[in-house]
JSON list of C-alpha atoms in Angstrom, two decimals:
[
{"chain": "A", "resi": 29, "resn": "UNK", "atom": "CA", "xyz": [58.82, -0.46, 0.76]},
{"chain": "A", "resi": 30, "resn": "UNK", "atom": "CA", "xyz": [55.77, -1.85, 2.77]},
{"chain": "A", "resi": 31, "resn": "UNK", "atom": "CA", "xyz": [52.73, -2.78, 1.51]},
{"chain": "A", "resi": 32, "resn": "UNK", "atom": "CA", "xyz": [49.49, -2.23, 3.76]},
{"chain": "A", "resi": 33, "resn": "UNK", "atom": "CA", "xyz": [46.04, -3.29, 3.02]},
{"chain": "A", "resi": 34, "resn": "UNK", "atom": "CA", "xyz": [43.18, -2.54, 6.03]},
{"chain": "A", "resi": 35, "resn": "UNK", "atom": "CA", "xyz": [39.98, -4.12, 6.16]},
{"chain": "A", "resi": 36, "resn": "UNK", "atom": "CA", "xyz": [37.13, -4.94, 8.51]},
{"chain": "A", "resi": 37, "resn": "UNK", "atom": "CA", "xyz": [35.67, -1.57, 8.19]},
{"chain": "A", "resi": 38, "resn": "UNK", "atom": "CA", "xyz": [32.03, -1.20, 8.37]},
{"chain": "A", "resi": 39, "resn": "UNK", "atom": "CA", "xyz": [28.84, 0.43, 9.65]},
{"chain": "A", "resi": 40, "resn": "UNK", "atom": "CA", "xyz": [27.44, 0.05, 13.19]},
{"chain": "A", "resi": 41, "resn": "UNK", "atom": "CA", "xyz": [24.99, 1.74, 15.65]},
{"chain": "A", "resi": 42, "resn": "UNK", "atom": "CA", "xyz": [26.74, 3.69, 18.71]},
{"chain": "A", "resi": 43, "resn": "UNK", "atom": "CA", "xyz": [27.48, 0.96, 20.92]},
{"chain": "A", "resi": 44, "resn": "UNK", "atom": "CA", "xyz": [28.15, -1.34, 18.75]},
{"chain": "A", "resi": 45, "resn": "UNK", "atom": "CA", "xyz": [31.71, -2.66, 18.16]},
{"chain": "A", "resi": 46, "resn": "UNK", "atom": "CA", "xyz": [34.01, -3.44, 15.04]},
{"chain": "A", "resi": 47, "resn": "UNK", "atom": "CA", "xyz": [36.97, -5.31, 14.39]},
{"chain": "A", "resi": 48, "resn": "UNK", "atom": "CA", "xyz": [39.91, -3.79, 12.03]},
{"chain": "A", "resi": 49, "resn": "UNK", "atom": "CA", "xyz": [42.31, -5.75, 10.61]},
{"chain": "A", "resi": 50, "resn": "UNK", "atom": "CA", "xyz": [45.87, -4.97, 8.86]},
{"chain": "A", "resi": 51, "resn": "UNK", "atom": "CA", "xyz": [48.15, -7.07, 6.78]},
{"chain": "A", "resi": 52, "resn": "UNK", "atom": "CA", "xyz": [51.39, -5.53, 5.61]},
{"chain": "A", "resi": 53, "resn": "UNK", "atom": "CA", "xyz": [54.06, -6.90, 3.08]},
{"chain": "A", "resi": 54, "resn": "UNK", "atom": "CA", "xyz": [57.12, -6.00, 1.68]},
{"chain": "A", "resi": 55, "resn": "UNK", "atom": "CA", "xyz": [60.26, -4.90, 3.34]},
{"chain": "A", "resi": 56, "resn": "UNK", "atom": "CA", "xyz": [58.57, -5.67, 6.84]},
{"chain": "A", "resi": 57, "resn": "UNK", "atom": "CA", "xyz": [61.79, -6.08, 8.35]},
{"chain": "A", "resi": 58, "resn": "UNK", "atom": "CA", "xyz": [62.60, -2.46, 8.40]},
{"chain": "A", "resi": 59, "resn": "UNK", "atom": "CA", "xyz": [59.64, -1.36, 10.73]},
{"chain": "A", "resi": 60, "resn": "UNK", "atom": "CA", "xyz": [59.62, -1.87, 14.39]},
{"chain": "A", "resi": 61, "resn": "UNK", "atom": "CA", "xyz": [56.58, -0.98, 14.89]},
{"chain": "A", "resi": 62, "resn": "UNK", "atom": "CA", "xyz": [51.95, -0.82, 13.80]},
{"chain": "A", "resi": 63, "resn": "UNK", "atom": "CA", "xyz": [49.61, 1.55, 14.23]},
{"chain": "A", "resi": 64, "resn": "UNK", "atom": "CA", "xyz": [46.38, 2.88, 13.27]},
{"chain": "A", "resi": 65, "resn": "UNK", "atom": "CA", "xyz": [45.22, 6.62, 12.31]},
{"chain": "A", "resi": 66, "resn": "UNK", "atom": "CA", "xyz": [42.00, 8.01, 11.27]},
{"chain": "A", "resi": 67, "resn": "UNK", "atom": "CA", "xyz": [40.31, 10.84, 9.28]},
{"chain": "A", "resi": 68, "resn": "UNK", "atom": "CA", "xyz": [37.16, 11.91, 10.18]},
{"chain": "A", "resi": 69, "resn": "UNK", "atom": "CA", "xyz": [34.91, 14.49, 7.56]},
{"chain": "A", "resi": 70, "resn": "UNK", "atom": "CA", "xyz": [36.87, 17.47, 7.31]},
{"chain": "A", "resi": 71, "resn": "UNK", "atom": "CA", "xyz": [39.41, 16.79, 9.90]},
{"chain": "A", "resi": 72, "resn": "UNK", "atom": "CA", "xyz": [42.87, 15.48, 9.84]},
{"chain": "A", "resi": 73, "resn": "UNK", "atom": "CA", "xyz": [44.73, 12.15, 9.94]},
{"chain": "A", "resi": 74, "resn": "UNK", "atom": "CA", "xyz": [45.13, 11.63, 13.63]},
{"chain": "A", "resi": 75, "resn": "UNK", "atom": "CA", "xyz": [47.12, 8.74, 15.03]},
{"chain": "A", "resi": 76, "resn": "UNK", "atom": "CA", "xyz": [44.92, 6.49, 17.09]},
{"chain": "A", "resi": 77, "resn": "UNK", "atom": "CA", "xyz": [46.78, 4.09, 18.36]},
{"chain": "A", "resi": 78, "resn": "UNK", "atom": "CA", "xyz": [50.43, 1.60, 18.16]},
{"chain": "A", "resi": 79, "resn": "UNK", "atom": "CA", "xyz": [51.89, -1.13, 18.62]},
{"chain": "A", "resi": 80, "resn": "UNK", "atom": "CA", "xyz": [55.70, -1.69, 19.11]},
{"chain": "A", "resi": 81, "resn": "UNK", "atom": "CA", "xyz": [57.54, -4.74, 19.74]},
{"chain": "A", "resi": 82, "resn": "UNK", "atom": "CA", "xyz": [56.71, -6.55, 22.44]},
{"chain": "A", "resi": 83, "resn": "UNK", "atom": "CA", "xyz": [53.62, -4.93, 24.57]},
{"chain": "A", "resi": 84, "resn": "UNK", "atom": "CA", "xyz": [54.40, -1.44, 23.87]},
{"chain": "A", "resi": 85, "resn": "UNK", "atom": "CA", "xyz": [51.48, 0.05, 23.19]},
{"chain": "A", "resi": 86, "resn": "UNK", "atom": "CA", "xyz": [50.57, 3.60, 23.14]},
{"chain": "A", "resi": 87, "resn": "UNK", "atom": "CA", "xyz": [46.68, 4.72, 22.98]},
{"chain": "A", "resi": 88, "resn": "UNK", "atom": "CA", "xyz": [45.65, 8.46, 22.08]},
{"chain": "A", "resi": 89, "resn": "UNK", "atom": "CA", "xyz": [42.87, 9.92, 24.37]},
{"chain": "A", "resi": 90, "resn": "UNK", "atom": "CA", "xyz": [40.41, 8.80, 21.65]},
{"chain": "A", "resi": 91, "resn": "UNK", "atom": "CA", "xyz": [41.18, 5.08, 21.73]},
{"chain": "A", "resi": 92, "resn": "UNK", "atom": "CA", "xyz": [41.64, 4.99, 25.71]},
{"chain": "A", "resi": 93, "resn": "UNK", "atom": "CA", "xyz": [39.48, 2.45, 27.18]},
{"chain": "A", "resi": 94, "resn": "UNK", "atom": "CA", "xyz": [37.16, 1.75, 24.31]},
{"chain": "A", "resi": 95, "resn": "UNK", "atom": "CA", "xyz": [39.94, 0.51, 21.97]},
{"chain": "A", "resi": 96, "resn": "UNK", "atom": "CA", "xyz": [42.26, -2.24, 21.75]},
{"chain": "A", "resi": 97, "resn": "UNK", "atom": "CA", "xyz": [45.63, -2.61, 19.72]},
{"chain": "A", "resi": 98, "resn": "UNK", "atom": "CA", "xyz": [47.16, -6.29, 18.98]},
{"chain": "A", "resi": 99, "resn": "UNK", "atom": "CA", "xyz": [49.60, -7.47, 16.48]},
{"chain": "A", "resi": 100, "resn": "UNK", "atom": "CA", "xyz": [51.06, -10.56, 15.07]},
{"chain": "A", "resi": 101, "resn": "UNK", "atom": "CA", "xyz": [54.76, -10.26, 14.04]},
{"chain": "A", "resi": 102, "resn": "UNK", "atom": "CA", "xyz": [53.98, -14.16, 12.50]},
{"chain": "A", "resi": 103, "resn": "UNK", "atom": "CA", "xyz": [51.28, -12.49, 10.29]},
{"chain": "A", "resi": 104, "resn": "UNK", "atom": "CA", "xyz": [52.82, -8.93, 9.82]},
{"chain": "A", "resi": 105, "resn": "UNK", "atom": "CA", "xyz": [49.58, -7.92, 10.85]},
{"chain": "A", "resi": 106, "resn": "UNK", "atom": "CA", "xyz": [47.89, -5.44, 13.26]},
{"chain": "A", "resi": 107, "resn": "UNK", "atom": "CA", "xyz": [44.21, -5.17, 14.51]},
{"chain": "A", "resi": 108, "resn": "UNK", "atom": "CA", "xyz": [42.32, -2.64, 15.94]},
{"chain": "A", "resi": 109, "resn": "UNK", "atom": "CA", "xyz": [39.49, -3.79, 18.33]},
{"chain": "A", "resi": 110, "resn": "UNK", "atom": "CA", "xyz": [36.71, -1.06, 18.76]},
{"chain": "A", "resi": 111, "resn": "UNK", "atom": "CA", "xyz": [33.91, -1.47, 21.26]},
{"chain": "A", "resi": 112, "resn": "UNK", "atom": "CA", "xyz": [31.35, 0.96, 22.65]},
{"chain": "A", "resi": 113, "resn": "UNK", "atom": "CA", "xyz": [31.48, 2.90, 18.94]},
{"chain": "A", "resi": 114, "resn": "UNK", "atom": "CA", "xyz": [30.23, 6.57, 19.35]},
{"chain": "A", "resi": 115, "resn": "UNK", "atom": "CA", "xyz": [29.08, 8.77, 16.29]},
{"chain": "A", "resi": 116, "resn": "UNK", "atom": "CA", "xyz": [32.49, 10.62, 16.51]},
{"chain": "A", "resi": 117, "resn": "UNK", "atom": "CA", "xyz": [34.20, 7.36, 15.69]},
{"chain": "A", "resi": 118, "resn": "UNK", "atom": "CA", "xyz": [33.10, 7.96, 12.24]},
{"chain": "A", "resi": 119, "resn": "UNK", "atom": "CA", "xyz": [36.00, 7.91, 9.90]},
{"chain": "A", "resi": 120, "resn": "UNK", "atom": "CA", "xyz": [38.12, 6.55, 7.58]},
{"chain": "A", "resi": 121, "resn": "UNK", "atom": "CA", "xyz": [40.58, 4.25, 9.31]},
{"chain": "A", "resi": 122, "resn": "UNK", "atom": "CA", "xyz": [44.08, 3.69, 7.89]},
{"chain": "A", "resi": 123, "resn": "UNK", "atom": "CA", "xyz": [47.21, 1.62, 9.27]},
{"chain": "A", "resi": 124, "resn": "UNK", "atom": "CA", "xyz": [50.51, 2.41, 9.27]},
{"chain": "A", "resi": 125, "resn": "UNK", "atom": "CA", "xyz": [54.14, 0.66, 9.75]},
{"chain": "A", "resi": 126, "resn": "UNK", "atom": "CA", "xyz": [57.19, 2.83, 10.91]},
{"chain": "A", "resi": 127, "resn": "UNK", "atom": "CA", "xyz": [59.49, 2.83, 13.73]},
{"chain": "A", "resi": 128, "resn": "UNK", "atom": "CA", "xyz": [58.72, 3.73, 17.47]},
{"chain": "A", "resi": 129, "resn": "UNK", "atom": "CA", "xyz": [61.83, 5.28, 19.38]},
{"chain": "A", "resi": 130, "resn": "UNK", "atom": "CA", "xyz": [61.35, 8.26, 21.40]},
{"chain": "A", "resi": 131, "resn": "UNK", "atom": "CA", "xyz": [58.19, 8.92, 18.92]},
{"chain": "A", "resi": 132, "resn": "UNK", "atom": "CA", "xyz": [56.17, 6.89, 16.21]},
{"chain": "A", "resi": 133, "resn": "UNK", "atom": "CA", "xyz": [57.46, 7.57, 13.02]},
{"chain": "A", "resi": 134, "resn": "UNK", "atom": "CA", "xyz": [55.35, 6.29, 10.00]},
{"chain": "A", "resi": 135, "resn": "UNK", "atom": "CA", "xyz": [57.58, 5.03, 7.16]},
{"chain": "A", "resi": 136, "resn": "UNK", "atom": "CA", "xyz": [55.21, 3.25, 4.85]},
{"chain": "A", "resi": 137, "resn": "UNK", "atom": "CA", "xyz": [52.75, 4.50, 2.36]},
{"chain": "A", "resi": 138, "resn": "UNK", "atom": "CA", "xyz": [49.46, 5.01, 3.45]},
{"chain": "A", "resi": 139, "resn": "UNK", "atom": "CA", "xyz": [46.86, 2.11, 2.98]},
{"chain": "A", "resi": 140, "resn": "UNK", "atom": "CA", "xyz": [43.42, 2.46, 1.10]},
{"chain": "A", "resi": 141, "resn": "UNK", "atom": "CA", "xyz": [42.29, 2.83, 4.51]},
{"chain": "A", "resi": 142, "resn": "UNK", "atom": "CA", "xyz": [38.37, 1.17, 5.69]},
{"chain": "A", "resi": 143, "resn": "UNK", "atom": "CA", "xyz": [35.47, 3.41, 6.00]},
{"chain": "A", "resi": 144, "resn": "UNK", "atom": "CA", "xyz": [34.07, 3.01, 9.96]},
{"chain": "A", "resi": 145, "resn": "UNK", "atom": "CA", "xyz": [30.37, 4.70, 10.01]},
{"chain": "A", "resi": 146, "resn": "UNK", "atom": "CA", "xyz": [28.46, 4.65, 13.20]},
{"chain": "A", "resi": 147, "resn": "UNK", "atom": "CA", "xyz": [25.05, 5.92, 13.98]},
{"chain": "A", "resi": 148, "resn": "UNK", "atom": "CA", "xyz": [23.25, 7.28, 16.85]}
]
């Protein structure tokens, strides 16, 4: 079982930037792979963004551009690095572990998550 806990979450105007941070423990060996989803109001969990071994990353149309994925294996950690915030960015922000073949799969229970708010 892995253990996630997200924080770095926060509020910020549109434009502003924010950086999330993700620290997993537990059976970390069984995971190949980090990523981040997010739930705004009323919608569902989306996957934002991940980070395989190596440099594979994947962005979703969301993230592209604006948003920046990085992990350290030494750490069992992943980040999420969020600049030019829009309103729509608003969400609850939750990492994930799980293994990246063809397709992410997340294996681990979900986080607490970290509450991202920004205004216009």
């Amino acid at each position: 079982q892995v253990h996630l806990v997200e924080s770095g979450g926060g509020s910020v105007q549109a434009g502003g930037s924010l950086r999330l941070a993700c620290v997993a423990s537990g059976s970390t060996s069984i995971i190949n792979a980090m990523a981040w989803y997010r739930q705004g109001p009323g919608k569902q969990r989306q996957l934002v963004a991940v980070h395989g071994d190596g440099e594979r990353r994947l962005y979703t149309d969301s993230a592209k551009g604006r948003f920046t994925i990085s992990r350290d294996k030494t750490k069992n950690a992943v980040y999420l690095q969020m600049n030019s915030l829009k309103p729509e960015d608003t969400a609850v922000y939750y990492c994930s572990a799980g293994l990246w073949a063809a397709n992410y799969v997340p294996t681990s229970r979900w986080g607490q998550g970290t509450q991202v708010t920004v205004s216009s």
